[in-house]
Amino acid sequence: MALKRILSAVRSGTPRLSPLSTAPATHERPAANPGVVPGRGAAAPVRPPVPTVDFNNAQEAYRSRRSWELARNLLVLRLCASRVLLAHHEQLLRLTSRLLGQRLFDKLMKMTFYGQFVAGEDQESIRPLIQHNKAFGVGSILDYGVEEDLSTEEAGRQEMESCTSEAERKDRGGASDDGFTAIKLTALGRPQVLLQFSDVLTKWRRFFHQMAAEQGKAGLAATDTRLEVAALQESVAKMGIASKKEIESWFTAETLGVSGTLDLLDWSSLIDSRTELSKHLVVPNMQTGELEPLLSGFTEEEEQQMTRMLQRMDTLAKKASEVGVRLMVDAEQTYFQPAISRLTLEMQRKFNVEKPLVFNTYQCYLRDAYDNVTLDVELARREGWCFGAKLVRGAYMAQERARAAEIGYEDPINPTYEATNAMYHRCLNYVLEELKHNTKAKVMVASHNEDTVRFTLRRMEELGLHPADCQVYFGQLLGMCDQISFPLGQAGFPVYKYVPYGPVMEVLPYLSRRALENSSVMKGAQRERQLLWQELKRRLRMGSLFHRPA
């Protein structure tokens, strides 16, 4: 079968436990010993105290920035606060481009939005900024800023080339010893293929929850929901999918253990199982009520597209492994995300054996974010690979809600900003607890919310997670929240700026999202403006308006 061949290709030569192993559903964690570092078996060295971070010192926060950069930052934040400009910003950009011509338009953008949020057009032009930030304790995560969506027929190869080059930068002294590079899967192949694969995965997961509801288990946490196999066999038999004898052969003690139950991780693995079950997989069509084949929608060309995408991911991961750079797979729209997460898990199984090389991204503005995080942590425990995650709030709200309304499915986004904050902290707390007991797991807290960063620092201290262990990283976007990034870096915490680059016209969708994101977090933006004004006025008062960062 096409999907089985695609997924098995990337696993060749990689030892791993079967997804239907007899491993227990819960992981027995060792008791913590205050004198021993978990996973190392040796007495913990005497550590310096965890440094305190002052987010109120504007002078220290902005000492890496020239005064004109602070003024540009203030201007851009002010423009982002204008509802009128934001409501019509795409039309205004097109109009300005036509009136000024491409050359003048590019100069205008580089003096304002592009200059604030994008490092440059190519890797050579962004090198000075990367070196500058590094000198002040802040690393860089390179990201080619071109974004693909369903309207794109052919995805560019620039993503792969730029990521490979970023891995090679370490050999030239351009990347840190603990560096990252970011990739977008929609730029490694046709987005339409990811859309189709996501549809398969979503239907199959929805079918699991439908079966759970029939067994009276609706509403349970994802990791606690287990189907009774006997009842499941009976339900499947009633659907007429296969004979009772065939169905009984699919769920045996050899594949499921002796519990007689099946959880969502077991269920998900059935899609690419090597048993005879895969050819029988059907799901009910919610509109017609008819049963439809789950895995029949891939043409030969689409199968080749998916295979090439995996091969490109594999090439990037191997190169990154050679030079010690980690790959961070960006989250994208929910109609792509199930496929992106599934393919990323395949890479994690293969490359996250000794340490996390590949990091998946979890968008906490989604209602099912906690389920996604807990399921993947549990899968990593069962299969024995190292969990690596980046937690973000999310940046595709407008597209998500528009598509949900157009197609007629439930809005996948949390109803309020406060609900998203609560989800973020819930997911983060769960992962931090995992890090306490598993020294090989790592997380990047990618947040512009000062309260979230303070929450993380407090929980790290409570759980004994020291910044020197580099289990917890912090990340902010270039051009946003320097008052968080630089104090963290100067205090010794591993912190990174997400550094997008690319030609002006090609990164306009990225800039559009940045403008909208700034407008949606006005509390943080107001505080940032206050600190910027405070530092500019101090420099004016002290006669240091022409401050040059040392």
mmCIF file of N, CA and C in Angstrom, residues 1 5 28 43 49 118 122 128 140 151 156 201 257 305 320 325 332 351 387-388 402 420 502 515 529 536 541 543-544:
data_model
loop_
_atom_site.group_PDB
_atom_site.id
_atom_site.type_symbol
_atom_site.label_atom_id
_atom_site.label_comp_id
_atom_site.label_asym_id
_atom_site.label_seq_id
_atom_site.Cartn_x
_atom_site.Cartn_y
_atom_site.Cartn_z
ATOM 1 N N MET A 1 0.828 -1.180 0.000
ATOM 2 C CA MET A 1 0.000 0.000 0.000
ATOM 3 C C MET A 1 0.873 1.244 0.000
ATOM 4 N N ARG A 5 4.298 2.007 2.273
ATOM 5 C CA ARG A 5 5.623 2.069 1.657
ATOM 6 C C ARG A 5 6.314 3.379 1.987
ATOM 7 N N GLU A 28 6.725 4.104 34.246
ATOM 8 C CA GLU A 28 7.154 4.092 35.640
ATOM 9 C C GLU A 28 8.353 4.997 35.790
ATOM 10 N N ALA A 43 26.899 11.722 41.705
ATOM 11 C CA ALA A 43 26.542 12.811 42.602
ATOM 12 C C ALA A 43 26.501 14.118 41.829
ATOM 13 N N PRO A 49 24.067 29.340 42.164
ATOM 14 C CA PRO A 49 22.622 29.568 42.272
ATOM 15 C C PRO A 49 22.034 29.963 40.921
ATOM 16 N N VAL A 118 12.828 41.025 9.759
ATOM 17 C CA VAL A 118 13.554 40.134 8.849
ATOM 18 C C VAL A 118 15.024 40.546 8.843
ATOM 19 N N ASP A 122 19.621 37.237 2.163
ATOM 20 C CA ASP A 122 20.318 35.962 1.996
ATOM 21 C C ASP A 122 21.208 35.721 3.206
ATOM 22 N N PRO A 128 26.242 39.512 9.963
ATOM 23 C CA PRO A 128 26.608 40.479 11.009
ATOM 24 C C PRO A 128 25.604 40.519 12.162
ATOM 25 N N SER A 140 20.744 32.248 17.462
ATOM 26 C CA SER A 140 19.862 32.459 16.307
ATOM 27 C C SER A 140 19.332 31.139 15.777
ATOM 28 N N SER A 151 -2.665 27.476 -2.172
ATOM 29 C CA SER A 151 -2.662 28.085 -3.498
ATOM 30 C C SER A 151 -1.344 27.882 -4.226
ATOM 31 N N GLY A 156 9.082 25.797 -3.254
ATOM 32 C CA GLY A 156 10.485 26.083 -3.565
ATOM 33 C C GLY A 156 11.441 25.134 -2.885
ATOM 34 N N LEU A 201 -5.418 11.137 8.566
ATOM 35 C CA LEU A 201 -5.112 11.006 9.991
ATOM 36 C C LEU A 201 -6.241 11.561 10.856
ATOM 37 N N GLY A 257 -0.816 -7.170 23.764
ATOM 38 C CA GLY A 257 -0.561 -7.556 25.145
ATOM 39 C C GLY A 257 -1.789 -8.233 25.737
ATOM 40 N N GLN A 305 5.608 12.415 -4.364
ATOM 41 C CA GLN A 305 5.798 13.698 -3.692
ATOM 42 C C GLN A 305 6.069 13.505 -2.203
ATOM 43 N N ALA A 320 22.393 17.846 9.660
ATOM 44 C CA ALA A 320 22.353 18.498 10.970
ATOM 45 C C ALA A 320 23.033 17.640 12.029
ATOM 46 N N VAL A 325 23.816 20.504 14.698
ATOM 47 C CA VAL A 325 22.745 21.503 14.691
ATOM 48 C C VAL A 325 21.410 20.766 14.785
ATOM 49 N N GLU A 332 2.340 24.597 11.281
ATOM 50 C CA GLU A 332 1.663 25.370 10.237
ATOM 51 C C GLU A 332 0.158 25.245 10.449
ATOM 52 N N PHE A 351 16.141 9.709 14.425
ATOM 53 C CA PHE A 351 17.306 10.533 14.756
ATOM 54 C C PHE A 351 17.409 10.928 16.228
ATOM 55 N N PHE A 387 12.438 12.956 23.549
ATOM 56 C CA PHE A 387 11.391 13.935 23.246
ATOM 57 C C PHE A 387 12.009 15.324 23.111
ATOM 58 N N GLY A 388 11.679 16.032 22.028
ATOM 59 C CA GLY A 388 12.109 17.411 21.819
ATOM 60 C C GLY A 388 10.942 18.225 21.307
ATOM 61 N N ALA A 402 -11.309 31.138 9.283
ATOM 62 C CA ALA A 402 -11.939 31.327 7.968
ATOM 63 C C ALA A 402 -12.196 29.977 7.304
ATOM 64 N N THR A 420 -6.115 30.339 25.812
ATOM 65 C CA THR A 420 -4.853 29.936 25.187
ATOM 66 C C THR A 420 -3.705 30.018 26.184
ATOM 67 N N GLY A 502 14.960 36.404 3.553
ATOM 68 C CA GLY A 502 14.417 36.147 2.228
ATOM 69 C C GLY A 502 14.119 37.464 1.519
ATOM 70 N N ALA A 515 2.663 41.551 11.983
ATOM 71 C CA ALA A 515 1.878 42.739 12.310
ATOM 72 C C ALA A 515 0.617 42.356 13.081
ATOM 73 N N ARG A 529 6.732 49.248 24.429
ATOM 74 C CA ARG A 529 6.823 50.661 24.038
ATOM 75 C C ARG A 529 7.271 51.532 25.207
ATOM 76 N N LEU A 536 15.153 55.508 25.371
ATOM 77 C CA LEU A 536 15.456 56.624 24.481
ATOM 78 C C LEU A 536 15.570 57.932 25.258
ATOM 79 N N ARG A 541 18.756 62.260 27.742
ATOM 80 C CA ARG A 541 19.088 62.996 28.961
ATOM 81 C C ARG A 541 20.575 62.896 29.296
ATOM 82 N N GLY A 543 22.972 62.352 27.122
ATOM 83 C CA GLY A 543 23.817 62.727 25.996
ATOM 84 C C GLY A 543 24.426 61.544 25.267
ATOM 85 N N SER A 544 23.750 60.389 25.329
ATOM 86 C CA SER A 544 24.284 59.179 24.673
ATOM 87 C C SER A 544 23.353 58.696 23.572
#
